[in-house]
Short mmCIF file of C-alpha atoms and ligand atoms in Angstrom, two decimals:
data_model
loop_
_atom_site.label_atom_id
_atom_site.label_comp_id
_atom_site.label_asym_id
_atom_site.label_seq_id
_atom_site.Cartn_x
_atom_site.Cartn_y
_atom_site.Cartn_z
CA MET A 1 18.28 3.55 -10.68
CA VAL A 2 21.48 4.16 -12.62
CA GLY A 3 23.48 1.86 -10.80
CA TYR A 4 20.32 -0.91 -10.60
CA ARG A 5 20.42 -0.74 -14.60
CA CYS A 6 23.94 -1.01 -15.02
CA PHE A 7 23.83 -4.27 -12.92
CA PHE A 8 21.69 -6.22 -14.97
CA ALA A 9 23.35 -4.83 -18.06
CA LEU A 10 26.68 -5.96 -17.05
CA GLY A 11 24.82 -9.39 -15.49
CA ALA A 12 23.48 -9.84 -19.12
CA THR A 13 26.68 -9.59 -20.81
CA VAL A 14 28.48 -12.13 -18.45
CA VAL A 15 25.62 -14.93 -19.14
CA LEU A 16 25.23 -14.13 -22.79
CA GLY A 17 28.83 -13.69 -23.47
CA GLY A 18 30.46 -16.94 -21.36
CA ALA A 19 33.99 -16.34 -23.71
CA LEU A 20 34.63 -12.81 -22.32
CA ALA A 21 37.64 -12.79 -20.23
CA LEU A 22 37.16 -10.58 -17.73
CA PRO A 23 39.57 -9.87 -15.18
CA SER A 24 38.73 -11.20 -12.13
CA SER A 25 39.83 -8.29 -9.85
CA HIS A 26 36.80 -6.21 -11.27
CA PRO A 27 34.54 -5.46 -8.39
CA THR A 28 31.27 -5.11 -10.31
CA LEU A 29 31.22 -7.71 -12.43
CA TYR A 30 31.69 -10.36 -9.95
CA THR A 31 29.14 -9.40 -7.46
CA ARG A 32 26.89 -11.88 -6.43
CA SER A 33 23.59 -11.74 -7.77
CA ARG A 34 21.79 -9.53 -5.05
CA ASP A 35 18.27 -10.04 -3.61
CA GLY A 36 15.82 -7.36 -3.31
CA LEU A 37 12.40 -7.63 -2.49
CA ASN A 38 11.16 -5.46 -5.56
CA LEU A 39 13.28 -8.05 -7.57
CA ALA A 40 11.58 -11.09 -6.15
CA ALA A 41 8.12 -9.57 -6.87
CA LYS A 42 8.98 -8.65 -10.25
CA ALA A 43 10.66 -12.02 -10.80
CA ALA A 44 7.27 -13.33 -9.89
CA LYS A 45 5.41 -11.37 -12.50
CA LYS A 46 4.10 -8.89 -9.84
CA LEU A 47 4.09 -5.44 -10.51
CA TYR A 48 5.74 -4.46 -7.66
CA LEU A 49 7.05 -4.56 -3.99
CA GLY A 50 6.44 -1.40 -2.00
CA THR A 51 6.58 0.84 1.02
CA ALA A 52 4.66 3.18 2.94
CA THR A 53 6.70 6.19 4.11
CA ASN A 54 6.75 9.42 5.78
CA ALA A 55 9.29 11.96 4.31
CA ASP A 56 10.34 13.54 7.55
CA GLN A 57 12.32 9.94 7.96
CA TRP A 58 14.27 10.81 5.06
CA ASN A 59 17.12 12.62 6.91
CA ASP A 60 18.01 9.00 8.47
CA THR A 61 20.65 8.20 5.53
CA VAL A 62 20.33 4.66 5.95
CA TYR A 63 16.72 4.40 5.90
CA TYR A 64 16.78 6.83 3.10
CA SER A 65 19.40 4.84 0.95
CA ILE A 66 17.27 1.49 1.41
CA LEU A 67 13.84 3.24 0.34
CA LYS A 68 15.16 4.73 -2.59
CA ASP A 69 16.89 1.46 -3.65
CA ASN A 70 14.71 0.11 -6.46
CA ALA A 71 15.77 -3.66 -6.14
CA GLU A 72 13.51 -3.35 -2.60
CA PHE A 73 10.99 -1.14 -3.34
CA GLY A 74 9.05 -0.46 -6.61
CA GLN A 75 6.47 1.45 -5.39
CA ILE A 76 5.72 4.00 -2.82
CA THR A 77 2.34 4.86 -0.86
CA ALA A 78 2.23 7.98 1.23
CA ALA A 79 1.86 7.23 4.69
CA ASN A 80 -0.23 10.38 5.73
CA VAL A 81 0.46 13.19 3.69
CA MET A 82 -2.30 12.40 0.54
CA LYS A 83 -5.20 12.21 3.04
CA TRP A 84 -7.99 14.41 3.49
CA PHE A 85 -6.73 16.57 6.43
CA ASP A 86 -3.49 17.46 4.47
CA THR A 87 -4.81 17.75 1.16
CA GLU A 88 -8.01 19.71 1.97
CA PRO A 89 -7.69 21.60 5.55
CA GLU A 90 -10.42 24.21 4.55
CA PRO A 91 -13.20 23.48 2.29
CA GLY A 92 -11.85 23.89 -1.28
CA VAL A 93 -8.58 24.73 -0.49
CA PHE A 94 -6.22 22.31 -1.73
CA THR A 95 -2.80 21.41 -0.38
CA PHE A 96 -0.77 19.22 -2.29
CA GLU A 97 2.90 20.50 -1.08
CA ASP A 98 3.16 17.54 1.27
CA GLY A 99 2.03 14.89 -1.27
CA ASP A 100 4.09 16.29 -3.79
CA VAL A 101 6.93 15.72 -2.06
CA ILE A 102 6.30 11.89 -2.14
CA ALA A 103 5.60 12.39 -5.85
CA ASP A 104 8.42 14.00 -7.12
CA PHE A 105 10.38 11.36 -5.22
CA VAL A 106 8.65 8.83 -6.75
CA LYS A 107 8.86 10.14 -9.94
CA LYS A 108 13.04 10.78 -9.47
CA THR A 109 13.78 7.50 -8.47
CA GLY A 110 11.43 6.04 -11.26
CA LYS A 111 9.11 4.19 -8.87
CA LYS A 112 5.37 3.82 -9.03
CA LEU A 113 2.70 5.96 -6.70
CA ARG A 114 0.00 4.46 -5.20
CA GLY A 115 -2.58 7.15 -3.94
CA HIS A 116 -3.83 6.98 -0.53
CA ASN A 117 -6.91 8.04 0.16
CA CYS A 118 -9.66 9.45 -1.23
CA VAL A 119 -12.76 9.00 1.54
CA TRP A 120 -11.77 7.48 4.92
CA HIS A 121 -13.47 8.02 8.16
CA ASN A 122 -10.09 8.81 9.79
CA GLN A 123 -7.86 11.70 9.63
CA LEU A 124 -10.42 14.07 7.98
CA PRO A 125 -10.42 17.57 8.61
CA ASP A 126 -12.47 19.29 11.59
CA TRP A 127 -14.85 21.30 8.96
CA VAL A 128 -15.61 17.83 7.72
CA VAL A 129 -15.96 15.76 10.89
CA ASN A 130 -17.73 18.54 12.54
CA GLY A 131 -19.83 19.60 9.46
CA THR A 132 -23.26 19.85 9.32
CA PHE A 133 -24.08 18.88 5.50
CA THR A 134 -27.12 17.94 3.72
CA PRO A 135 -26.93 14.94 1.75
CA SER A 136 -26.20 17.14 -1.48
CA GLU A 137 -23.91 19.16 -0.04
CA LEU A 138 -21.63 16.44 1.18
CA ALA A 139 -22.35 14.67 -1.97
CA PHE A 140 -20.60 17.77 -3.81
CA VAL A 141 -17.83 17.84 -0.99
CA VAL A 142 -16.95 14.08 -1.44
CA GLU A 143 -16.93 14.75 -5.56
CA ARG A 144 -14.97 17.35 -5.62
CA HIS A 145 -12.24 16.23 -3.02
CA CYS A 146 -12.02 12.63 -4.60
CA TYR A 147 -11.44 14.59 -8.16
CA GLU A 148 -8.80 17.32 -7.35
CA LEU A 149 -6.96 14.72 -5.44
CA VAL A 150 -6.56 12.25 -8.16
CA HIS A 151 -6.35 14.99 -10.86
CA HIS A 152 -3.81 16.65 -9.13
CA TYR A 153 -1.42 13.29 -9.53
CA GLN A 154 -2.77 12.41 -12.93
CA GLY A 155 -0.02 11.78 -15.25
CA GLN A 156 2.81 12.91 -12.83
CA VAL A 157 4.60 9.93 -12.71
CA TYR A 158 7.09 8.07 -13.98
CA GLU A 159 5.07 5.25 -15.97
CA ALA A 160 1.52 5.85 -17.27
CA HIS A 161 0.27 2.86 -14.80
CA PHE A 162 -0.50 5.38 -11.58
CA LEU A 163 -2.14 3.19 -8.84
CA THR A 164 -4.48 5.23 -6.94
CA GLY A 165 -5.51 3.19 -3.91
CA SER A 166 -7.96 3.19 -1.91
CA VAL A 167 -10.40 5.43 -3.06
CA HIS A 168 -12.54 4.61 -0.17
CA THR A 169 -11.13 2.58 2.65
CA GLU A 170 -12.31 1.05 5.81
CA ALA A 171 -16.25 1.12 4.57
CA LEU A 172 -17.52 -1.45 6.36
CA ASN A 173 -17.66 -2.96 10.17
CA ASP A 174 -16.42 -6.68 11.05
CA ASP A 175 -20.01 -8.14 10.78
CA GLY A 176 -20.17 -6.66 7.33
CA THR A 177 -23.01 -3.94 8.19
CA PHE A 178 -21.73 -0.22 6.67
CA ARG A 179 -19.55 2.08 9.11
CA SER A 180 -21.51 4.89 10.32
CA ASP A 181 -19.50 7.68 9.80
CA ILE A 182 -20.41 11.01 8.36
CA PHE A 183 -20.58 9.85 5.03
CA TYR A 184 -22.79 6.88 5.71
CA ASP A 185 -24.73 8.72 7.87
CA THR A 186 -25.62 11.81 5.53
CA LEU A 187 -25.59 9.62 2.31
CA ASN A 188 -25.88 6.16 3.04
CA SER A 189 -23.86 3.98 0.68
CA THR A 190 -23.96 6.34 -2.14
CA TYR A 191 -21.09 8.10 -1.45
CA ILE A 192 -19.28 5.32 -2.85
CA PRO A 193 -20.08 5.59 -6.27
CA ILE A 194 -19.96 9.24 -5.85
CA ALA A 195 -16.02 9.01 -5.09
CA LEU A 196 -15.21 6.00 -7.81
CA ARG A 197 -16.92 8.11 -10.41
CA ALA A 198 -15.26 11.51 -9.33
CA ALA A 199 -12.07 9.45 -9.62
CA ARG A 200 -12.37 8.03 -12.72
CA ARG A 201 -13.32 11.36 -14.20
CA ALA A 202 -10.30 12.40 -12.97
CA ASP A 203 -7.96 9.82 -14.16
CA PRO A 204 -9.42 7.21 -16.09
CA HIS A 205 -6.10 5.65 -16.39
CA ALA A 206 -5.80 5.12 -12.60
CA LYS A 207 -6.73 2.08 -11.06
CA LEU A 208 -9.52 2.52 -8.41
CA TYR A 209 -9.15 0.50 -5.47
CA ILE A 210 -11.70 -0.36 -2.35
CA ASN A 211 -9.27 -0.98 0.76
CA ASP A 212 -10.07 -2.03 3.69
CA TYR A 213 -8.66 -4.42 6.79
CA ASN A 214 -10.27 -7.84 8.61
CA ILE A 215 -10.88 -8.86 5.29
CA GLU A 216 -7.64 -10.93 4.76
CA GLY A 217 -9.69 -14.06 5.34
CA THR A 218 -13.05 -15.35 4.37
CA GLY A 219 -15.81 -14.38 6.66
CA ALA A 220 -18.85 -11.74 7.27
CA LYS A 221 -16.86 -8.87 6.39
CA SER A 222 -15.30 -10.20 3.31
CA THR A 223 -18.69 -11.34 2.19
CA ALA A 224 -20.18 -7.87 2.40
CA LEU A 225 -17.00 -6.59 0.05
CA LYS A 226 -17.81 -8.80 -2.37
CA ASN A 227 -21.54 -8.72 -2.27
CA LEU A 228 -20.53 -4.60 -2.69
CA ILE A 229 -18.23 -5.04 -5.17
CA LYS A 230 -21.05 -7.05 -7.51
CA SER A 231 -23.42 -4.53 -6.71
CA LEU A 232 -21.42 -1.61 -8.08
CA LYS A 233 -20.34 -3.68 -11.15
CA ARG A 234 -23.72 -4.43 -12.12
CA GLU A 235 -24.76 -0.23 -11.50
CA GLY A 236 -21.66 0.03 -14.05
CA VAL A 237 -19.67 2.05 -11.02
CA PRO A 238 -15.71 2.11 -11.75
CA ILE A 239 -13.89 -0.41 -9.78
CA ASP A 240 -10.68 -2.21 -10.70
CA GLY A 241 -9.40 -3.66 -7.27
CA VAL A 242 -9.73 -4.57 -3.58
CA GLY A 243 -6.85 -3.44 -1.43
CA ILE A 244 -6.34 -6.22 1.63
CA GLN A 245 -4.32 -4.29 4.30
CA CYS A 246 -3.13 -7.02 6.03
CA HIS A 247 -1.87 -5.68 9.48
CA LEU A 248 -1.52 -9.20 10.62
CA THR A 249 -0.20 -10.89 14.43
CA VAL A 250 2.56 -13.59 14.23
CA GLY A 251 0.88 -16.93 14.51
CA GLU A 252 -2.63 -15.90 13.69
CA ILE A 253 -2.40 -15.67 9.53
CA PRO A 254 -6.12 -16.48 8.04
CA THR A 255 -5.81 -20.00 6.54
CA THR A 256 -8.52 -18.84 3.91
CA LEU A 257 -6.20 -15.63 2.71
CA GLN A 258 -5.41 -17.34 -0.79
CA GLN A 259 -8.99 -18.92 -1.10
CA ASN A 260 -10.27 -15.33 -0.30
CA MET A 261 -8.32 -13.14 -3.02
CA GLU A 262 -9.04 -16.08 -5.36
CA GLU A 263 -12.95 -15.38 -4.50
CA PHE A 264 -12.58 -11.33 -5.23
CA ALA A 265 -10.74 -11.96 -8.22
CA ALA A 266 -13.88 -13.81 -9.63
CA LEU A 267 -15.37 -11.05 -9.61
CA GLY A 268 -13.43 -9.11 -11.97
CA VAL A 269 -10.98 -7.11 -10.09
CA GLU A 270 -7.78 -7.46 -9.19
CA VAL A 271 -6.53 -7.59 -5.60
CA ALA A 272 -3.31 -6.24 -3.85
CA ILE A 273 -2.01 -6.70 -0.67
CA THR A 274 -1.62 -2.87 0.49
CA GLU A 275 -0.40 -1.96 4.31
CA LEU A 276 1.38 -5.24 5.14
CA ASP A 277 3.08 -5.59 8.60
CA MET A 278 3.07 -8.25 11.29
CA ARG A 279 2.88 -7.38 15.03
CA PHE A 280 3.98 -9.77 17.72
CA LEU A 281 1.34 -9.77 20.56
CA ASN A 282 1.20 -12.96 21.81
CA GLN A 283 4.82 -14.77 21.03
CA THR A 284 7.79 -13.21 21.98
CA ALA A 285 10.51 -11.62 19.17
CA ASN A 286 13.31 -14.13 20.28
CA ALA A 287 14.82 -16.46 17.92
CA GLU A 288 11.74 -18.72 17.84
CA GLY A 289 9.74 -15.94 17.12
CA LEU A 290 11.38 -14.31 14.55
CA ALA A 291 11.04 -17.65 12.42
CA GLN A 292 7.59 -17.98 13.30
CA GLN A 293 7.23 -14.34 11.75
CA ARG A 294 9.47 -15.29 8.78
CA ALA A 295 6.96 -18.16 7.98
CA ASP A 296 4.17 -15.81 8.20
CA TYR A 297 5.36 -13.28 5.95
CA GLU A 298 6.17 -16.01 3.57
CA THR A 299 2.64 -17.62 3.83
CA VAL A 300 1.08 -14.00 3.12
CA ILE A 301 3.34 -13.52 0.10
CA LYS A 302 2.86 -17.41 -1.30
CA ALA A 303 -0.59 -16.61 -1.24
CA CYS A 304 -0.39 -13.34 -3.48
CA ASN A 305 2.01 -15.41 -5.64
CA ALA A 306 -0.37 -18.19 -6.04
CA VAL A 307 -3.01 -15.76 -7.40
CA GLU A 308 -2.45 -14.37 -10.72
CA LYS A 309 -4.27 -11.37 -10.15
CA CYS A 310 -2.86 -10.30 -7.08
CA VAL A 311 -0.74 -7.45 -8.58
CA GLY A 312 1.66 -5.96 -5.74
CA VAL A 313 2.39 -5.56 -2.15
CA THR A 314 2.97 -2.82 -0.12
CA LEU A 315 4.78 -2.95 3.19
CA TRP A 316 3.36 -0.31 5.94
CA ASP A 317 6.64 0.70 6.31
CA PHE A 318 9.60 -1.32 6.38
CA THR A 319 11.13 -0.87 9.30
CA ASP A 320 10.77 -1.25 13.05
CA LYS A 321 12.30 2.28 13.87
CA TYR A 322 9.33 3.70 11.96
CA SER A 323 6.24 1.50 11.99
CA TRP A 324 2.81 3.04 13.15
CA ILE A 325 2.55 0.07 15.66
CA PRO A 326 4.57 0.71 18.96
CA THR A 327 6.87 -1.61 19.96
CA THR A 328 6.93 -2.84 24.02
CA PRO A 329 10.16 -4.59 24.63
CA PRO A 330 9.88 -7.48 24.84
CA ASP A 331 7.18 -8.69 23.64
CA GLU A 332 5.03 -6.44 21.59
CA GLY A 333 5.58 -5.09 18.10
CA TYR A 334 8.61 -5.25 15.99
CA PRO A 335 6.31 -6.00 12.93
CA CYS A 336 8.60 -5.07 10.08
CA PRO A 337 11.00 -6.97 7.85
CA TRP A 338 13.90 -4.79 9.11
CA ASP A 339 14.35 -4.06 12.88
CA GLU A 340 15.19 -0.63 14.52
CA ASN A 341 18.63 -0.54 13.53
CA LEU A 342 17.71 -1.38 10.28
CA LYS A 343 19.05 -4.64 9.43
CA LYS A 344 17.02 -6.99 7.84
CA LYS A 345 15.22 -9.66 9.81
CA PRO A 346 14.48 -13.25 9.48
CA ALA A 347 11.29 -11.86 7.32
CA TYR A 348 12.99 -10.54 4.83
CA ASP A 349 14.27 -13.68 3.66
CA GLY A 350 10.42 -15.30 4.13
CA ILE A 351 9.21 -12.67 1.88
CA ILE A 352 11.90 -13.38 -0.89
CA GLN A 353 11.33 -17.49 -0.12
CA GLY A 354 7.29 -16.56 -0.85
CA PHE A 355 7.81 -15.29 -4.10
CA HIS A 356 10.02 -17.99 -5.82
C1 XIL B 401 -1.56 5.28 9.79
C2 XIL B 401 -0.40 6.05 9.84
O1 XIL B 401 0.58 4.96 9.39
C3 XIL B 401 -0.10 6.95 11.09
O2 XIL B 401 1.39 7.67 10.88
C4 XIL B 401 -1.28 7.39 11.34
O3 XIL B 401 -0.72 8.26 12.61
C5 XIL B 401 -2.36 6.74 11.45
O4 XIL B 401 -2.68 6.16 9.75
N1 XIL B 401 -5.06 1.90 8.19
C6 XIL B 401 -4.96 2.67 6.86
C7 XIL B 401 -4.04 3.56 6.89
O5 XIL B 401 -5.32 2.53 5.93
O6 XIL B 401 -3.91 4.76 6.34
C8 XIL B 401 -3.03 3.99 8.41
O7 XIL B 401 -2.22 4.52 8.27
C9 XIL B 401 -3.00 2.44 8.88
C10 XIL B 401 -4.12 1.69 8.88
#
């Protein structure tokens, strides 16, 4: 952070004070302008370019030095440790130690924290999945979990702007009907306003998002989410944003991405790309494939760039080394902008280009 500020202070001096005679051997004053994904996002007036991470990757010193560089990443999402199974493993017993490691890193580095998540059908503790609850019991359980989680992280971050992502994730099936899970089966869709209202009470300044996959392009699922947003707004339920995950496949980027974001924004919510990665599936990760992946990253970033209400982009980790998408040589996986040796791939330049 200090080096990063320093760079800009010096850069400004050179630009404004062109007459200054500077020793040509001075190494820092003559560094060419550096790139950086977050810097590119900020230059495009976005709030951040961020990444998901797991703390057990941080003893990889090369990984860690890229992660903490604010020129690359201005926001951090916990890939796992803020989920229900980690934060409330037993009823009413809250364990935030693992999440706090992420939040402390965020504070120390001056990045933004994005929460992930309050209610989701995956990575739940057994007592929730296997529980038998009456509707009023489960309503209490959902409310307590969302309140305690969001309240714990309230105001703990460097900037007041604490983005609580994914109050609920993945509520809908691909055909637009609600997903059958313990929450829907017990409470119908009422658990959504319960979760959102509890989160708002817990931190009135946190942005509350609904986050989902397969809502990148227009279609049945996106339409259903738009209808859900409309009805939440009509009923006065707090909802600030839609998180579009963007776990995509090289060569298969939905052509309606930008239009779809604009349609969400037109409902009076912001949007964010929350889990971007781009796997190889039907193409090979050779030079040609990597060029296609670069172009596809650029297309996605360009869509966000073109939509004023698209506030930022989060990579679902930045290197093939630690991606949740498995890589099977030679053809499958390789979804991130850094390779398994933590070297930048062409996709990196695609992101920079997309923000121009
Ligand atoms: C993934 C994590 O990255 C993995 O480590 C874990 O095993 C499974 O979950 N959509 C989401 C994320 O909203 O929480 C998921 O994260 C990826 C899919």
